[in-house]
Amino acid sequence: QVTLRESGPALVKPTQTLTLTCTFSGFSLSTSGMSVSWIRQPPGKALEWLALIHWDDDKYYSTSLKTRLTISKDTSKNQVVLTMTSMDPVDTATYYCARLTAVAGTNGYFDSWGQGMLVTVSS
Amino acid sequence: QSVLTQPPSVSEAPRQRVTISCSGSSSNIGNNAVNWYQQVPGKAPKLLIYYDDLRPSGVSDRFSGSKSGTSASLAISGLQSEDEADYYCAAWDDSLNGPVFGPGTKVTVL
């Protein structure tokens, strides 16, 4: 059974750096075809993809946020960490981590999601 | 503003059929697979359709997906009250080098 769980601060102040951790089980990020992504959803709004890390440590970032984002993995701990700098109230959202499964030659799909955690940016 | 376009909402009576459209371009839907996600209010999204028209194990066959050119569709037949949710299409975008989500469509069962 695949599970993912997000953890981190529920409240951050403007200009601070947010660090979120995704702890997962039921699969290994060292397995070919496995990837983990971060996706966020502001209250009442649509899903927005943020970042993706592949089993081979290849990384992709949202073009609009790439200067503020860093994604990394610790395969031994089954964790993926996302840092986002210069937090602003508009970054208030529920942040999800999700597993991306891909067959060779395709871009894949998010087949398992964490429950999400609400991060509020406020002074 | 999303690069994928969906209607904001659709509604239909129970047991009827609804279709949700998702329009994109050659850099996303036209060249990559489309996936659909269902999000019940207050819950995490759930994979509904992948690789254009495949259903994960456990997803009802009342849900079906299709794609033609740069557009895709999700159909829900035999509409039930439990189908009330937001539905998102998604596809990899070659220009943005990452996945993009549509703005979502709210399905209401009258």
PDB file of N, CA and C in Angstrom, chain A residues 37 39 41 45-49 52 54 60-63 96 100-103 106-116, chain B residues 31-33 35 37 39 42-47 49-51 86 88 90 92 94-104:
ATOM      1  N   SER A  37       6.279  14.450  -6.615  1.00  0.00           N
ATOM      2  CA  SER A  37       6.037  15.830  -6.983  1.00  0.00           C
ATOM      3  C   SER A  37       5.370  16.583  -5.846  1.00  0.00           C
ATOM      4  N   ILE A  39       2.564  19.711  -5.299  1.00  0.00           N
ATOM      5  CA  ILE A  39       1.461  20.410  -5.950  1.00  0.00           C
ATOM      6  C   ILE A  39       0.738  21.212  -4.867  1.00  0.00           C
ATOM      7  N   GLN A  41      -2.592  24.071  -3.741  1.00  0.00           N
ATOM      8  CA  GLN A  41      -3.935  24.518  -4.066  1.00  0.00           C
ATOM      9  C   GLN A  41      -4.348  25.633  -3.121  1.00  0.00           C
ATOM     10  N   LYS A  45      -9.210  27.520  -5.052  1.00  0.00           N
ATOM     11  CA  LYS A  45      -8.631  27.653  -6.392  1.00  0.00           C
ATOM     12  C   LYS A  45      -8.158  26.308  -6.930  1.00  0.00           C
ATOM     13  N   ALA A  46      -7.548  26.356  -8.107  1.00  0.00           N
ATOM     14  CA  ALA A  46      -7.166  25.131  -8.798  1.00  0.00           C
ATOM     15  C   ALA A  46      -5.825  24.589  -8.312  1.00  0.00           C
ATOM     16  N   LEU A  47      -5.531  23.389  -8.739  1.00  0.00           N
ATOM     17  CA  LEU A  47      -4.250  22.761  -8.452  1.00  0.00           C
ATOM     18  C   LEU A  47      -3.147  23.435  -9.263  1.00  0.00           C
ATOM     19  N   GLU A  48      -1.980  23.556  -8.638  1.00  0.00           N
ATOM     20  CA  GLU A  48      -0.827  24.150  -9.305  1.00  0.00           C
ATOM     21  C   GLU A  48       0.394  23.271  -9.046  1.00  0.00           C
ATOM     22  N   TRP A  49       0.992  22.763 -10.110  1.00  0.00           N
ATOM     23  CA  TRP A  49       2.185  21.950  -9.960  1.00  0.00           C
ATOM     24  C   TRP A  49       3.381  22.811  -9.605  1.00  0.00           C
ATOM     25  N   LEU A  52       9.160  18.495  -9.274  1.00  0.00           N
ATOM     26  CA  LEU A  52       9.164  17.044  -9.496  1.00  0.00           C
ATOM     27  C   LEU A  52      10.586  16.538  -9.395  1.00  0.00           C
ATOM     28  N   HIS A  54      12.792  12.883 -10.025  1.00  0.00           N
ATOM     29  CA  HIS A  54      12.760  11.521 -10.532  1.00  0.00           C
ATOM     30  C   HIS A  54      13.688  10.600  -9.754  1.00  0.00           C
ATOM     31  N   TYR A  60      12.598  18.897 -11.988  1.00  0.00           N
ATOM     32  CA  TYR A  60      11.867  19.844 -12.807  1.00  0.00           C
ATOM     33  C   TYR A  60      11.123  20.814 -11.888  1.00  0.00           C
ATOM     34  N   TYR A  61      11.040  22.061 -12.344  1.00  0.00           N
ATOM     35  CA  TYR A  61      10.387  23.091 -11.536  1.00  0.00           C
ATOM     36  C   TYR A  61       9.385  23.889 -12.361  1.00  0.00           C
ATOM     37  N   SER A  62       8.347  24.375 -11.693  1.00  0.00           N
ATOM     38  CA  SER A  62       7.426  25.314 -12.320  1.00  0.00           C
ATOM     39  C   SER A  62       8.222  26.517 -12.802  1.00  0.00           C
ATOM     40  N   THR A  63       7.997  26.918 -14.063  1.00  0.00           N
ATOM     41  CA  THR A  63       8.774  28.024 -14.619  1.00  0.00           C
ATOM     42  C   THR A  63       8.525  29.321 -13.858  1.00  0.00           C
ATOM     43  N   TYR A  96       0.367  19.563  -1.398  1.00  0.00           N
ATOM     44  CA  TYR A  96       0.290  18.116  -1.524  1.00  0.00           C
ATOM     45  C   TYR A  96       1.601  17.560  -2.088  1.00  0.00           C
ATOM     46  N   LEU A 100       4.375  10.147  -8.802  1.00  0.00           N
ATOM     47  CA  LEU A 100       4.166  10.101 -10.240  1.00  0.00           C
ATOM     48  C   LEU A 100       4.697   8.778 -10.744  1.00  0.00           C
ATOM     49  N   THR A 101       3.850   8.029 -11.399  1.00  0.00           N
ATOM     50  CA  THR A 101       4.244   6.757 -11.986  1.00  0.00           C
ATOM     51  C   THR A 101       4.267   6.908 -13.498  1.00  0.00           C
ATOM     52  N   ALA A 102       5.350   6.446 -14.116  1.00  0.00           N
ATOM     53  CA  ALA A 102       5.477   6.596 -15.563  1.00  0.00           C
ATOM     54  C   ALA A 102       6.007   5.327 -16.198  1.00  0.00           C
ATOM     55  N   VAL A 103       5.369   4.932 -17.263  1.00  0.00           N
ATOM     56  CA  VAL A 103       5.894   3.866 -18.104  1.00  0.00           C
ATOM     57  C   VAL A 103       6.969   4.485 -18.988  1.00  0.00           C
ATOM     58  N   THR A 106       6.880   7.724 -21.407  1.00  0.00           N
ATOM     59  CA  THR A 106       5.716   8.577 -21.147  1.00  0.00           C
ATOM     60  C   THR A 106       6.017   9.486 -19.967  1.00  0.00           C
ATOM     61  N   ASN A 107       5.153  10.479 -19.767  1.00  0.00           N
ATOM     62  CA  ASN A 107       5.372  11.442 -18.692  1.00  0.00           C
ATOM     63  C   ASN A 107       4.682  11.085 -17.391  1.00  0.00           C
ATOM     64  N   GLY A 108       3.787  10.131 -17.418  1.00  0.00           N
ATOM     65  CA  GLY A 108       3.233   9.594 -16.184  1.00  0.00           C
ATOM     66  C   GLY A 108       1.994  10.288 -15.649  1.00  0.00           C
ATOM     67  N   TYR A 109       1.598   9.823 -14.485  1.00  0.00           N
ATOM     68  CA  TYR A 109       0.373  10.298 -13.848  1.00  0.00           C
ATOM     69  C   TYR A 109       0.545  10.214 -12.339  1.00  0.00           C
ATOM     70  N   PHE A 110      -0.202  11.080 -11.605  1.00  0.00           N
ATOM     71  CA  PHE A 110      -0.127  11.107 -10.148  1.00  0.00           C
ATOM     72  C   PHE A 110      -1.118  10.089  -9.596  1.00  0.00           C
ATOM     73  N   ASP A 111      -0.617   8.937  -9.185  1.00  0.00           N
ATOM     74  CA  ASP A 111      -1.519   7.864  -8.787  1.00  0.00           C
ATOM     75  C   ASP A 111      -1.727   7.749  -7.279  1.00  0.00           C
ATOM     76  N   SER A 112      -0.938   8.433  -6.491  1.00  0.00           N
ATOM     77  CA  SER A 112      -1.142   8.433  -5.044  1.00  0.00           C
ATOM     78  C   SER A 112      -0.822   9.823  -4.519  1.00  0.00           C
ATOM     79  N   TRP A 113      -1.663  10.308  -3.619  1.00  0.00           N
ATOM     80  CA  TRP A 113      -1.520  11.650  -3.071  1.00  0.00           C
ATOM     81  C   TRP A 113      -1.485  11.596  -1.544  1.00  0.00           C
ATOM     82  N   GLY A 114      -0.754  12.531  -0.957  1.00  0.00           N
ATOM     83  CA  GLY A 114      -0.848  12.722   0.482  1.00  0.00           C
ATOM     84  C   GLY A 114      -2.152  13.436   0.807  1.00  0.00           C
ATOM     85  N   GLN A 115      -2.447  13.547   2.071  1.00  0.00           N
ATOM     86  CA  GLN A 115      -3.684  14.207   2.495  1.00  0.00           C
ATOM     87  C   GLN A 115      -3.602  15.720   2.353  1.00  0.00           C
ATOM     88  N   GLY A 116      -2.399  16.236   2.201  1.00  0.00           N
ATOM     89  CA  GLY A 116      -2.207  17.673   2.062  1.00  0.00           C
ATOM     90  C   GLY A 116      -2.088  18.367   3.412  1.00  0.00           C
TER      91      GLY A 116
ATOM     92  N   ASN B  31       0.393  16.328 -27.719  1.00  0.00           N
ATOM     93  CA  ASN B  31       1.606  15.520 -27.809  1.00  0.00           C
ATOM     94  C   ASN B  31       1.843  14.626 -26.589  1.00  0.00           C
ATOM     95  N   ASN B  32       0.950  14.709 -25.621  1.00  0.00           N
ATOM     96  CA  ASN B  32       1.129  13.942 -24.381  1.00  0.00           C
ATOM     97  C   ASN B  32      -0.192  13.391 -23.862  1.00  0.00           C
ATOM     98  N   ALA B  33      -0.091  12.422 -22.999  1.00  0.00           N
ATOM     99  CA  ALA B  33      -1.284  11.793 -22.445  1.00  0.00           C
ATOM    100  C   ALA B  33      -2.017  12.724 -21.489  1.00  0.00           C
ATOM    101  N   ASN B  35      -4.534  13.021 -18.159  1.00  0.00           N
ATOM    102  CA  ASN B  35      -4.992  12.349 -16.949  1.00  0.00           C
ATOM    103  C   ASN B  35      -6.101  13.185 -16.310  1.00  0.00           C
ATOM    104  N   TYR B  37      -8.419  13.871 -12.663  1.00  0.00           N
ATOM    105  CA  TYR B  37      -8.449  13.717 -11.218  1.00  0.00           C
ATOM    106  C   TYR B  37      -9.790  14.210 -10.679  1.00  0.00           C
ATOM    107  N   GLN B  39     -11.704  15.509  -7.210  1.00  0.00           N
ATOM    108  CA  GLN B  39     -11.444  16.036  -5.871  1.00  0.00           C
ATOM    109  C   GLN B  39     -12.758  16.343  -5.174  1.00  0.00           C
ATOM    110  N   GLY B  42     -12.686  19.145   0.415  1.00  0.00           N
ATOM    111  CA  GLY B  42     -11.982  18.855   1.648  1.00  0.00           C
ATOM    112  C   GLY B  42     -11.048  17.660   1.592  1.00  0.00           C
ATOM    113  N   LYS B  43     -10.969  17.034   0.427  1.00  0.00           N
ATOM    114  CA  LYS B  43     -10.125  15.836   0.283  1.00  0.00           C
ATOM    115  C   LYS B  43      -9.030  16.064  -0.747  1.00  0.00           C
ATOM    116  N   ALA B  44      -8.056  15.150  -0.738  1.00  0.00           N
ATOM    117  CA  ALA B  44      -7.004  15.192  -1.743  1.00  0.00           C
ATOM    118  C   ALA B  44      -7.543  14.707  -3.087  1.00  0.00           C
ATOM    119  N   PRO B  45      -6.962  15.162  -4.180  1.00  0.00           N
ATOM    120  CA  PRO B  45      -7.362  14.644  -5.489  1.00  0.00           C
ATOM    121  C   PRO B  45      -7.123  13.140  -5.578  1.00  0.00           C
ATOM    122  N   LYS B  46      -7.898  12.530  -6.483  1.00  0.00           N
ATOM    123  CA  LYS B  46      -7.796  11.090  -6.708  1.00  0.00           C
ATOM    124  C   LYS B  46      -7.703  10.854  -8.211  1.00  0.00           C
ATOM    125  N   LEU B  47      -6.780   9.981  -8.612  1.00  0.00           N
ATOM    126  CA  LEU B  47      -6.646   9.648 -10.036  1.00  0.00           C
ATOM    127  C   LEU B  47      -7.889   8.930 -10.532  1.00  0.00           C
ATOM    128  N   ILE B  49      -8.702   8.875 -14.382  1.00  0.00           N
ATOM    129  CA  ILE B  49      -8.384   8.364 -15.722  1.00  0.00           C
ATOM    130  C   ILE B  49      -6.916   8.693 -15.992  1.00  0.00           C
ATOM    131  N   TYR B  50      -6.185   7.750 -16.554  1.00  0.00           N
ATOM    132  CA  TYR B  50      -4.800   8.025 -16.936  1.00  0.00           C
ATOM    133  C   TYR B  50      -4.544   7.562 -18.361  1.00  0.00           C
ATOM    134  N   TYR B  51      -3.505   8.146 -18.951  1.00  0.00           N
ATOM    135  CA  TYR B  51      -3.134   7.837 -20.336  1.00  0.00           C
ATOM    136  C   TYR B  51      -4.358   7.910 -21.253  1.00  0.00           C
ATOM    137  N   ASP B  86     -15.019  18.304  -7.804  1.00  0.00           N
ATOM    138  CA  ASP B  86     -14.281  19.054  -8.821  1.00  0.00           C
ATOM    139  C   ASP B  86     -13.442  18.067  -9.619  1.00  0.00           C
ATOM    140  N   TYR B  88     -10.377  17.692 -12.546  1.00  0.00           N
ATOM    141  CA  TYR B  88      -9.258  18.384 -13.167  1.00  0.00           C
ATOM    142  C   TYR B  88      -8.640  17.512 -14.262  1.00  0.00           C
ATOM    143  N   ALA B  90      -5.213  17.080 -16.701  1.00  0.00           N
ATOM    144  CA  ALA B  90      -3.800  17.411 -16.576  1.00  0.00           C
ATOM    145  C   ALA B  90      -3.034  16.734 -17.705  1.00  0.00           C
ATOM    146  N   TRP B  92       1.287  16.722 -19.450  1.00  0.00           N
ATOM    147  CA  TRP B  92       2.648  17.287 -19.494  1.00  0.00           C
ATOM    148  C   TRP B  92       2.676  18.349 -20.588  1.00  0.00           C
ATOM    149  N   ASP B  94       5.256  20.345 -22.994  1.00  0.00           N
ATOM    150  CA  ASP B  94       6.641  20.297 -23.473  1.00  0.00           C
ATOM    151  C   ASP B  94       7.306  21.668 -23.420  1.00  0.00           C
ATOM    152  N   SER B  95       6.537  22.724 -23.568  1.00  0.00           N
ATOM    153  CA  SER B  95       7.113  24.073 -23.533  1.00  0.00           C
ATOM    154  C   SER B  95       7.467  24.486 -22.113  1.00  0.00           C
ATOM    155  N   LEU B  96       6.613  24.144 -21.174  1.00  0.00           N
ATOM    156  CA  LEU B  96       6.835  24.487 -19.771  1.00  0.00           C
ATOM    157  C   LEU B  96       7.693  23.440 -19.063  1.00  0.00           C
ATOM    158  N   ASN B  97       7.873  22.288 -19.709  1.00  0.00           N
ATOM    159  CA  ASN B  97       8.676  21.208 -19.161  1.00  0.00           C
ATOM    160  C   ASN B  97       8.176  20.755 -17.790  1.00  0.00           C
ATOM    161  N   GLY B  98       6.868  20.562 -17.731  1.00  0.00           N
ATOM    162  CA  GLY B  98       6.266  20.083 -16.497  1.00  0.00           C
ATOM    163  C   GLY B  98       4.789  19.823 -16.719  1.00  0.00           C
ATOM    164  N   PRO B  99       4.128  19.186 -15.752  1.00  0.00           N
ATOM    165  CA  PRO B  99       2.698  18.940 -15.901  1.00  0.00           C
ATOM    166  C   PRO B  99       1.881  20.210 -15.656  1.00  0.00           C
ATOM    167  N   VAL B 100       0.777  20.335 -16.360  1.00  0.00           N
ATOM    168  CA  VAL B 100      -0.140  21.449 -16.158  1.00  0.00           C
ATOM    169  C   VAL B 100      -1.522  20.889 -15.841  1.00  0.00           C
ATOM    170  N   PHE B 101      -2.224  21.598 -14.973  1.00  0.00           N
ATOM    171  CA  PHE B 101      -3.586  21.232 -14.617  1.00  0.00           C
ATOM    172  C   PHE B 101      -4.563  22.211 -15.247  1.00  0.00           C
ATOM    173  N   GLY B 102      -5.748  21.719 -15.568  1.00  0.00           N
ATOM    174  CA  GLY B 102      -6.815  22.602 -15.977  1.00  0.00           C
ATOM    175  C   GLY B 102      -7.370  23.350 -14.772  1.00  0.00           C
ATOM    176  N   PRO B 103      -8.240  24.319 -14.983  1.00  0.00           N
ATOM    177  CA  PRO B 103      -8.792  25.119 -13.884  1.00  0.00           C
ATOM    178  C   PRO B 103      -9.823  24.375 -13.049  1.00  0.00           C
ATOM    179  N   GLY B 104     -10.243  23.218 -13.530  1.00  0.00           N
ATOM    180  CA  GLY B 104     -11.212  22.431 -12.774  1.00  0.00           C
ATOM    181  C   GLY B 104     -12.648  22.695 -13.199  1.00  0.00           C
TER     182      GLY B 104
END
